[in-house]
Coordinates of C-alpha atoms in Angstrom, one line a residue:
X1 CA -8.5 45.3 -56.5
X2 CA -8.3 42.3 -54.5
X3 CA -10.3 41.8 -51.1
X4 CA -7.3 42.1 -48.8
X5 CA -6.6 45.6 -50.2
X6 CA -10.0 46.7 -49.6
X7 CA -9.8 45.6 -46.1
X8 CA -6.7 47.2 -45.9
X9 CA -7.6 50.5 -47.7
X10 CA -10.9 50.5 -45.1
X11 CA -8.5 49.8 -42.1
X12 CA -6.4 53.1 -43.0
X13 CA -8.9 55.0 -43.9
X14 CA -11.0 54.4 -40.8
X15 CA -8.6 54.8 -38.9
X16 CA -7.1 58.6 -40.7
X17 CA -10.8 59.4 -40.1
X18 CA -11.4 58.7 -36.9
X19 CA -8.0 60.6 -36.1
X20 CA -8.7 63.6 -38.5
X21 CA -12.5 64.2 -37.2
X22 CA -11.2 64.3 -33.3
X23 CA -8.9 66.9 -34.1
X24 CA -11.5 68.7 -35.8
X25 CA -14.3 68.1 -33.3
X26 CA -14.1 65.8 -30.2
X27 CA -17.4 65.3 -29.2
X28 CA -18.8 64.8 -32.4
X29 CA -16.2 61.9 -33.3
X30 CA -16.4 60.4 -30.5
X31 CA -20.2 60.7 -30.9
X32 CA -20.3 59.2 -34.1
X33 CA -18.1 55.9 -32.5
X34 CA -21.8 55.3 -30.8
X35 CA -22.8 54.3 -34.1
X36 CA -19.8 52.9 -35.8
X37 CA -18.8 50.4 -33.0
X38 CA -22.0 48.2 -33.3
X39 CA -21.7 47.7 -37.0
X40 CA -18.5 46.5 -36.6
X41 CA -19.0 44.3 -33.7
X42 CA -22.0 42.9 -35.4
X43 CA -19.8 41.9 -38.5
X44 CA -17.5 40.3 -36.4
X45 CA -20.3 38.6 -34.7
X46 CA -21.3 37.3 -38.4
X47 CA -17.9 35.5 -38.2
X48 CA -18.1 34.6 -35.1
X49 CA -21.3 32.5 -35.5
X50 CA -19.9 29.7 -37.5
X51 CA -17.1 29.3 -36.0
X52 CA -18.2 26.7 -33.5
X53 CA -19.7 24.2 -36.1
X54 CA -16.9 25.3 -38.9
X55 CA -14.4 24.0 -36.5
X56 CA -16.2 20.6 -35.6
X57 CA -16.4 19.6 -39.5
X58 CA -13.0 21.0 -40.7
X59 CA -11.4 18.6 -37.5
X60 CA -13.9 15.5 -38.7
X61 CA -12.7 16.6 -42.5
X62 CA -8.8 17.1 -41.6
X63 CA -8.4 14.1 -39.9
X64 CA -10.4 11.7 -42.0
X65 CA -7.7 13.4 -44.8
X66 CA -4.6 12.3 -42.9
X67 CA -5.7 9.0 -41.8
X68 CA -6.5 8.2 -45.5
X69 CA -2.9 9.5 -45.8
X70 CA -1.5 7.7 -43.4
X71 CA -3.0 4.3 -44.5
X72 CA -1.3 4.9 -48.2
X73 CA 2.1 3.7 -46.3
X74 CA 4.4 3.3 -44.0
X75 CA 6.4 6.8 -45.4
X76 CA 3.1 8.3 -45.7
X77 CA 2.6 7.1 -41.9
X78 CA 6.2 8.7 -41.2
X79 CA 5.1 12.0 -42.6
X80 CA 2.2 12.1 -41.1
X81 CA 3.9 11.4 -37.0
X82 CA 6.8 13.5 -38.4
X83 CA 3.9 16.9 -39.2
X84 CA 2.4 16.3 -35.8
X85 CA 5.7 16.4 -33.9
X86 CA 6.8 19.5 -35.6
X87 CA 3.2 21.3 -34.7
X88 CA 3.1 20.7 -31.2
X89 CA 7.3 21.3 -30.7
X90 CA 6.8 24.8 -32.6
X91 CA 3.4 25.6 -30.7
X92 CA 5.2 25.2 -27.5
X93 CA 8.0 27.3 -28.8
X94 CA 5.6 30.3 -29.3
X95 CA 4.2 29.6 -26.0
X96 CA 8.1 30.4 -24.8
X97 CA 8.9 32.5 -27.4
X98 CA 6.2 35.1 -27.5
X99 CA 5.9 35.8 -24.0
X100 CA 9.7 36.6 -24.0
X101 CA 9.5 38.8 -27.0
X102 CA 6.3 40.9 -25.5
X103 CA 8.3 40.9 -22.3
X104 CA 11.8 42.1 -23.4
X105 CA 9.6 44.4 -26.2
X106 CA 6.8 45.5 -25.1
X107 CA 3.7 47.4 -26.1
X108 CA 3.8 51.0 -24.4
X109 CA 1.7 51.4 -21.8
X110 CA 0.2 54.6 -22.9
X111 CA -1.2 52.8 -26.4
X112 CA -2.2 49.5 -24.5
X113 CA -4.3 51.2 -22.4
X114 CA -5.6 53.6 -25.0
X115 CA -6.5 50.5 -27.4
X116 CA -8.1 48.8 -24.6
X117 CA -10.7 51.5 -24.2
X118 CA -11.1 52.2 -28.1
X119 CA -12.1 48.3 -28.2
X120 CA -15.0 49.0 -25.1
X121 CA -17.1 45.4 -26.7
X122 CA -13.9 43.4 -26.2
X123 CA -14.7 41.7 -22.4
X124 CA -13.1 38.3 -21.9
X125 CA -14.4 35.3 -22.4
X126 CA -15.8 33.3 -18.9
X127 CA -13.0 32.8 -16.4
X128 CA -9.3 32.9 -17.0
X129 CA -8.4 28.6 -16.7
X130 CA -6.0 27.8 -14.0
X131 CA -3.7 24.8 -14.8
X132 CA -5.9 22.6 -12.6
X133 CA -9.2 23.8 -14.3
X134 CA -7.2 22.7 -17.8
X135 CA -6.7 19.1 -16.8
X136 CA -10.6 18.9 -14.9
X137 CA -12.3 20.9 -18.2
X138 CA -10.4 19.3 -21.1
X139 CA -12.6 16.3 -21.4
X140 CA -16.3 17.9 -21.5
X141 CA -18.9 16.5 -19.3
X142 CA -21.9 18.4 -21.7
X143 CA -20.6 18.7 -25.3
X144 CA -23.6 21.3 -25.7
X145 CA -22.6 23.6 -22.9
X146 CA -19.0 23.7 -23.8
X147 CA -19.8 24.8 -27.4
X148 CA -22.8 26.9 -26.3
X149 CA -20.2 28.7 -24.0
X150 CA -17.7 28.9 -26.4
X151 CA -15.4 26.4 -24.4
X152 CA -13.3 25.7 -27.5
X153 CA -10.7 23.1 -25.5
X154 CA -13.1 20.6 -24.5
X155 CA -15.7 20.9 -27.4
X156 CA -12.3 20.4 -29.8
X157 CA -11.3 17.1 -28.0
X158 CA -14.8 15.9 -28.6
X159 CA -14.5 16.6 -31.9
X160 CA -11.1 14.7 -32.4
X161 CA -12.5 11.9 -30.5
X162 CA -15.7 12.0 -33.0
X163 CA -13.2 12.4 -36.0
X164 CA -11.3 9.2 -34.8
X165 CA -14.2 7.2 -34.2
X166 CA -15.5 7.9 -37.8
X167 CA -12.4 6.9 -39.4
X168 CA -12.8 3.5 -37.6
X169 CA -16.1 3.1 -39.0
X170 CA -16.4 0.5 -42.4
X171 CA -15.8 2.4 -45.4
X172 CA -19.4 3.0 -46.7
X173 CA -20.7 5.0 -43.3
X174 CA -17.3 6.5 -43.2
X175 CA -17.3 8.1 -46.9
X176 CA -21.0 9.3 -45.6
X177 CA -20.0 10.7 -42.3
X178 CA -17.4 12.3 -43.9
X179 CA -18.8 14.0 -47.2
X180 CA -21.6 14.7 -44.5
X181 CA -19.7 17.0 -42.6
X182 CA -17.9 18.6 -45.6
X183 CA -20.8 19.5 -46.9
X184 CA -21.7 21.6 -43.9
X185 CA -18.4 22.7 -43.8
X186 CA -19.1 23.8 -47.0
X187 CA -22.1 25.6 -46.5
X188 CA -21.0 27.2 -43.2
X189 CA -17.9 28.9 -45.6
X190 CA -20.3 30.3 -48.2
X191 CA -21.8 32.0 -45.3
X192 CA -18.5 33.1 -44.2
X193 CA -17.9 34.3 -47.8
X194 CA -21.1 36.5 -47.5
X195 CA -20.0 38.0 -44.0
X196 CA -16.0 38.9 -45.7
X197 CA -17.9 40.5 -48.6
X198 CA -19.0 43.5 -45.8
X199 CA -15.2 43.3 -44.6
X200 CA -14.5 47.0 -45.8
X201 CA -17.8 47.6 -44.0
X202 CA -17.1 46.5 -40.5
X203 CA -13.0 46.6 -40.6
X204 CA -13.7 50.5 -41.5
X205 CA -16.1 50.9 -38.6
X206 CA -14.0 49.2 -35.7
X207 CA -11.0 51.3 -36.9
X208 CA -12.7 54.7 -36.8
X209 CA -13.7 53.9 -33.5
X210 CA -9.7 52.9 -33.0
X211 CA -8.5 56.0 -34.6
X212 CA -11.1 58.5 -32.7
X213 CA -10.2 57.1 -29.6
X214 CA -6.6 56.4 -29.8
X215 CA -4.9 58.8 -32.4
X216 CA -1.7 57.7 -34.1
X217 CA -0.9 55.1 -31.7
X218 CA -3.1 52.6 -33.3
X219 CA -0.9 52.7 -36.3
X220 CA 2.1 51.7 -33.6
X221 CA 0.3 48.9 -32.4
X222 CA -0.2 47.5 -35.8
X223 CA 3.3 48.0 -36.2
X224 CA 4.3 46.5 -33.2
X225 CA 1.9 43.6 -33.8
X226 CA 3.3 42.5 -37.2
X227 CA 6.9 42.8 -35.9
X228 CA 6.2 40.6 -33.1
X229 CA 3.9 37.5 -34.8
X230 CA 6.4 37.9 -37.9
X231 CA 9.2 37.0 -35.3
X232 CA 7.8 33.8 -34.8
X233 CA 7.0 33.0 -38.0
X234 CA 11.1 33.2 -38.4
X235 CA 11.7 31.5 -35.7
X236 CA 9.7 28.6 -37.2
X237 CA 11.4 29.4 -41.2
X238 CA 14.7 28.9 -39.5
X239 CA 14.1 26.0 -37.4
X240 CA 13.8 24.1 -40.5
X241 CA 17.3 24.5 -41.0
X242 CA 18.6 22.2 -38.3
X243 CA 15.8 20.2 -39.6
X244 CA 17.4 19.6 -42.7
X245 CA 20.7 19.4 -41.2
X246 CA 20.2 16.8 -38.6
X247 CA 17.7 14.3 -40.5
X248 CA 18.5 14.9 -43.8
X249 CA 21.9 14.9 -43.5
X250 CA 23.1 18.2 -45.5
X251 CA 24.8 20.9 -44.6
X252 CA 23.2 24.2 -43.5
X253 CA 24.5 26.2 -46.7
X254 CA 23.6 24.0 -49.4
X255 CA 19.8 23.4 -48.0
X256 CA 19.9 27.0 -48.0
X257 CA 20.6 27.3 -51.4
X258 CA 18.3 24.6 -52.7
X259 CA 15.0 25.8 -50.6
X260 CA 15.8 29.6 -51.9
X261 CA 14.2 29.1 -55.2
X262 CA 11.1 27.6 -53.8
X263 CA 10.7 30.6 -51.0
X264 CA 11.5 33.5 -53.7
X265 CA 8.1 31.4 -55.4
X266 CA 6.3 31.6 -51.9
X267 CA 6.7 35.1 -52.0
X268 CA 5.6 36.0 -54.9
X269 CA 2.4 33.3 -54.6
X270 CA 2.4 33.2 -50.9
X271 CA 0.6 29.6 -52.0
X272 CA 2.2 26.5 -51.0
X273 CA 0.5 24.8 -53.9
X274 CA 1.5 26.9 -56.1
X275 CA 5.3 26.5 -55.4
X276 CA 4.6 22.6 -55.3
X277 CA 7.0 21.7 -58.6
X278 CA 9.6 24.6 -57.0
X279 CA 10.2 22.3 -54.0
X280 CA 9.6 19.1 -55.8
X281 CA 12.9 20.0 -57.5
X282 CA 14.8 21.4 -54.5
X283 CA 14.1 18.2 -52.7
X284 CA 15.1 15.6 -54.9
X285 CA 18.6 17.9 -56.0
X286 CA 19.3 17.7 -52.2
X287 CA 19.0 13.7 -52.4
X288 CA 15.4 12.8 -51.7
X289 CA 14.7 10.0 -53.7
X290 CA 11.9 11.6 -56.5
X291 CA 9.1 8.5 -55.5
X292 CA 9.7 9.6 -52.0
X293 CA 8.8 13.5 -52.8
X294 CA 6.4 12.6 -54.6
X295 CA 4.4 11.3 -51.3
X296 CA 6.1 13.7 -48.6
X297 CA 5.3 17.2 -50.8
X298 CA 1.9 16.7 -51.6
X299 CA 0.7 15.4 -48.1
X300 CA 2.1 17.7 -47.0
X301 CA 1.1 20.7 -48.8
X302 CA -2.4 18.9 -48.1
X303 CA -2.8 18.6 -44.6
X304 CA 0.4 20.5 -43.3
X305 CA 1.0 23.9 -41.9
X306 CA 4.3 24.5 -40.1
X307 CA 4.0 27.9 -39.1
X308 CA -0.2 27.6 -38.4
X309 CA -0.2 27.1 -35.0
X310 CA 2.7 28.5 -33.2
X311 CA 1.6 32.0 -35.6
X312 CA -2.0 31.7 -34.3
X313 CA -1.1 31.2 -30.9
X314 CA 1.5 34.0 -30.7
X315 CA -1.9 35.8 -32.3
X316 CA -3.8 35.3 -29.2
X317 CA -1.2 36.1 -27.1
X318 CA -0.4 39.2 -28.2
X319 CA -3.7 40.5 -27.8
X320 CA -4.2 39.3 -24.5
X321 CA -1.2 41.3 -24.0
X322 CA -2.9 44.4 -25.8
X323 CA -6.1 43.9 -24.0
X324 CA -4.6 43.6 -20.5
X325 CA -5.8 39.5 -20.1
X326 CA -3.6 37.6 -17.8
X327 CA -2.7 34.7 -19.1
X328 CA -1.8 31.7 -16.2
X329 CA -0.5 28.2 -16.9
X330 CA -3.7 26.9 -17.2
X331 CA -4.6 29.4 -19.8
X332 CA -1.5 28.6 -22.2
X333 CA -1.6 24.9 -21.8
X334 CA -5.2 25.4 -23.4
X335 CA -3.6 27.7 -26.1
X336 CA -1.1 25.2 -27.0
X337 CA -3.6 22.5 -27.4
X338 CA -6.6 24.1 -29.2
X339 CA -3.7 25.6 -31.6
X340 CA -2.2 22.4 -32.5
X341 CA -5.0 20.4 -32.6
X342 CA -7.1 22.9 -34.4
X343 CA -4.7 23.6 -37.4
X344 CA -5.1 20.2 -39.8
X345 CA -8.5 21.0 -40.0
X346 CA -8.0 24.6 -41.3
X347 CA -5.2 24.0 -42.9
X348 CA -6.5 24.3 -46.8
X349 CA -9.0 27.5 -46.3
X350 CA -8.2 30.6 -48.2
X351 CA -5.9 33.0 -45.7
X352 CA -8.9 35.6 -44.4
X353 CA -11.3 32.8 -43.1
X354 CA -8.4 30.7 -42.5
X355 CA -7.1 33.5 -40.1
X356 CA -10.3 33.7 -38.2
X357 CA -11.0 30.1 -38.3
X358 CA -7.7 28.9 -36.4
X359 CA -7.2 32.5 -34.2
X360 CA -10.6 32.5 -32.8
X361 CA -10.8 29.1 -31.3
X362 CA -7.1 29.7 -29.5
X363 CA -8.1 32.8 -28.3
X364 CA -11.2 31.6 -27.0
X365 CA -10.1 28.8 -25.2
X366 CA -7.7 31.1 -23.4
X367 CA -10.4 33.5 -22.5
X368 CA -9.2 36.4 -24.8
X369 CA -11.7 38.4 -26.6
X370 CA -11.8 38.2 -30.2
X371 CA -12.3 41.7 -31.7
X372 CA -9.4 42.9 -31.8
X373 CA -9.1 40.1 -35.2
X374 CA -11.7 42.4 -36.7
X375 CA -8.4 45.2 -36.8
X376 CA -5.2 42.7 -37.0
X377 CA -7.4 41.0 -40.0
X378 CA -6.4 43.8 -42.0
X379 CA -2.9 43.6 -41.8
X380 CA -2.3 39.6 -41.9
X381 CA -0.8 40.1 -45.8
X382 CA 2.8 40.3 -44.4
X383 CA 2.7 37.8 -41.5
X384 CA 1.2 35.7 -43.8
X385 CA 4.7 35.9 -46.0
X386 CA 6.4 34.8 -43.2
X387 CA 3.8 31.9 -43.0
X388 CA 4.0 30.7 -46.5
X389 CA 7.7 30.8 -46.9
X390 CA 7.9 29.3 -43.5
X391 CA 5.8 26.5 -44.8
X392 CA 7.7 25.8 -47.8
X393 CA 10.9 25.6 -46.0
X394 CA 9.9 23.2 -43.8
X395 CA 8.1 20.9 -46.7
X396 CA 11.2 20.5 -48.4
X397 CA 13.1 20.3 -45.2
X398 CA 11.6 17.2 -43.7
X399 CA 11.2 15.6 -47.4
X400 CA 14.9 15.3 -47.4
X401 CA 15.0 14.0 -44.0
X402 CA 12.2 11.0 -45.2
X403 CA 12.8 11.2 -48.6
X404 CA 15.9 8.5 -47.7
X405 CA 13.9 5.5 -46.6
X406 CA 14.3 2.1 -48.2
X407 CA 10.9 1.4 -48.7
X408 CA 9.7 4.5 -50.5
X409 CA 9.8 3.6 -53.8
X410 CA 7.7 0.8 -53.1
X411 CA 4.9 2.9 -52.4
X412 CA 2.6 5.1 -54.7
X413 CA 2.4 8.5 -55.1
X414 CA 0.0 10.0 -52.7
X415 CA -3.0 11.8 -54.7
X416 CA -4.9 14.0 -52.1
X417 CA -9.0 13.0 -52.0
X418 CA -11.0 15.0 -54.4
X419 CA -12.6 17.1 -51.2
X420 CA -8.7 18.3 -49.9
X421 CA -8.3 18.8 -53.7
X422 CA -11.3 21.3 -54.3
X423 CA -10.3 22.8 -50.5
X424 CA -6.4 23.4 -51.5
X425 CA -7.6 25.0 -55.3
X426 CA -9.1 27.6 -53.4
X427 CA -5.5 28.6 -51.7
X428 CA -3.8 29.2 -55.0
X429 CA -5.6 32.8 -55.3
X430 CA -5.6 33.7 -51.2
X431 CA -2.9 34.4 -48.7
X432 CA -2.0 31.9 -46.2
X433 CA -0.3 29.5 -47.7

């Protein structure tokens, strides 16, 4: 049985109990929560520890891999500006989208405030940013306060900055700097590997609580929950479409019948590695020249995530709208940058500490509380299809819009550094692809 259906199995069951024992006795469930709710806040907590340093060496990792990238050539350099555009244009998208969707859809009010009691340890984090707080805060005056005080904005422009710097260095100090930080990065996962090990543990004991104190409308929520991050998900799969269209210059249909192969091989891997020789061939039988794939497909399956950020975001969002957190301009601007800035770093870490990993520092920034991840963890297997074939679609798509340039067979394959290699190995057998 793999982990995510024994997380899944302990979210359901905690949950029937919790629901079951009320209707039985009451008091005693609700008792019982009194014990329950700290061992799952304190396994969350075990996740949350790392999460500040995990983010500074996966940024100093991530970007170090795309500069190396990006010096292989001037379509490698292409790629590269091309992934960041796409990020940040379908990050904002969420910040549009999602609101709309929660707006025109929402949660009913009945199980939003029910939830928001069941979860009584989730407060929010320091003060809700106004838009004029985003622009004074973003650069840190104190790296150490804003990561001590989980100010996730500020402490992840420092570490871009840091990241930057490094790769400017000469290459001896750089390759140190750099295998420096993965091996802490490195280290910090194994710990995070211990603390998912206890998953079943801690997922079961928040969702008792859950159950005992909201009956059958948790399983609603969840519902709703997938429906609505899943939406955006599509919305990204089908903005690669136009993608195609306009930059690769093929129609609609026949992109659609090239990429299906490759997605029907997302599906059933959800590993964008894995489907790799998939959209190798859809690519070059929609006219990408095969030296050009060759460079565009396996940068990007290294270092690129459509989906990642406008999913984590939309994340966030919807359990600020669960919890009842107002979320101002200030607030989302923050969202939108700690997500797209955030997501080459974690971009190769298998799907459960990969979901933490890139959720947590959004919603921090924002000033949502995190434990409601401890729940939504459980039920990331389906979003996450809508990630990986999301991601697929959008490799191919923008390899046929630079797989046409003049100069790409001039250039060598690009062979990912032995580090993103060992990090991607590990997302042929996990979710998030």
């Amino acid at each position: 049985m793999s982990q995510a259906t024994r997380i899944l199995l302990a979210l359901v069951s905690g949950l029937l109990i919790g629901i079951a024992l009320v209707a039985v006795d009451a008091k005693l469930a609700l008792t019982i929560t009194g014990f329950t709710q700290p061992i799952g806040l304190a396994w969350l907590h075990g996740l949350q520890m790392v999460i500040v340093p995990l983010i500074v060496g996966l940024l100093v990792t991530g970007v170090g891999a795309a500069a190396d990238a990006a010096r292989a050539g001037k379509l490698a350099l292409r790629a590269v500006l091309t992934m960041i555009v796409i990020l940040w244009s379908t990050t904002v998208m969420s910040a549009i989208v999602t609101p709309l969707l929660l707006d025109l859809w929402p949660l009913p009010a009945s199980w939003s405030v029910a939830l928001r009691q069941a979860l009584t340890g989730a407060q929010p984090v320091g003060t809700v940013p106004t838009l004029g707080a985003f622009f004074e805060t973003i650069v840190p005056s104190n790296v150490v306060s804003a990561a001590a005080g989980d100010s996730f904005l500020p402490l992840t422009v420092f570490a871009l900055a840091l990241a930057f710097a490094i790769t400017q260095l000469a290459p001896e100090p750089r390759a140190m700097l750099t295998r420096w930080f993965q091996a802490i990065t490195d280290a910090l996962l194994i710990i995070i590997g211990w603390v998912l090990r206890l998953a079943p543990i801690g997922v079961g004991a928040l969702a008792y609580g859950v159950g005992a104190r909201t009956g059958a409308a948790a399983f609603g929520a969840l519902l709703h929950y997938i429906v609505v991050v899943s939406a955006i998900g599509f919305v990204v799969l089908l903005s690669a479409y136009p993608v195609a269209a306009l930059f690769g210059r093929v129609s609609v249909l026949r992109f659609a019948r090239a990429a299906a192969p490759a997605q029907a091989v997302a599906i059933s891997t959800q590993s964008s590695l894995a489907t790799l020789p998939t959209m190798l061939a859809a690519s070059e039988s929609l006219g990408a020249a095969p030296a050009a794939a060759g460079i565009v497909l396996p940068l990007a399956v290294a270092i690129f995530r459509a989906t990642s950020p406008a999913m984590n975001l939309a994340v966030a969002l919807y359990i600020a709208h669960w919890l009842g957190v107002p979320i101002g301009p200030g607030a989302l601007a923050a969202g939108v940058c700690t997500a797209a800035i955030t997501t080459m770093g974690s971009v190769s870490l298998p799907g459960t500490i990969s979901y933490i990993a890139s959720v947590a520092p959004v919603a921090f920034a924002m000033g949502v509380p995190i434990e409601a991840l401890g729940l939504l963890i459980a039920v990331e297997t389906i979003p996450d299809l809508f990630r990986t074939v999301g991601n697929v679609t959008m490799d191919i798509a923008i390899t046929v819009g630079l797989g046409r340039v003049r100069d790409a067979g001039q250039e060598p394959p690009f062979v990912p550094s032995e580090v993103e290699g060992q990090a991607r190995s590990a997302d042929v057998s996990t979710s998030n692809g």
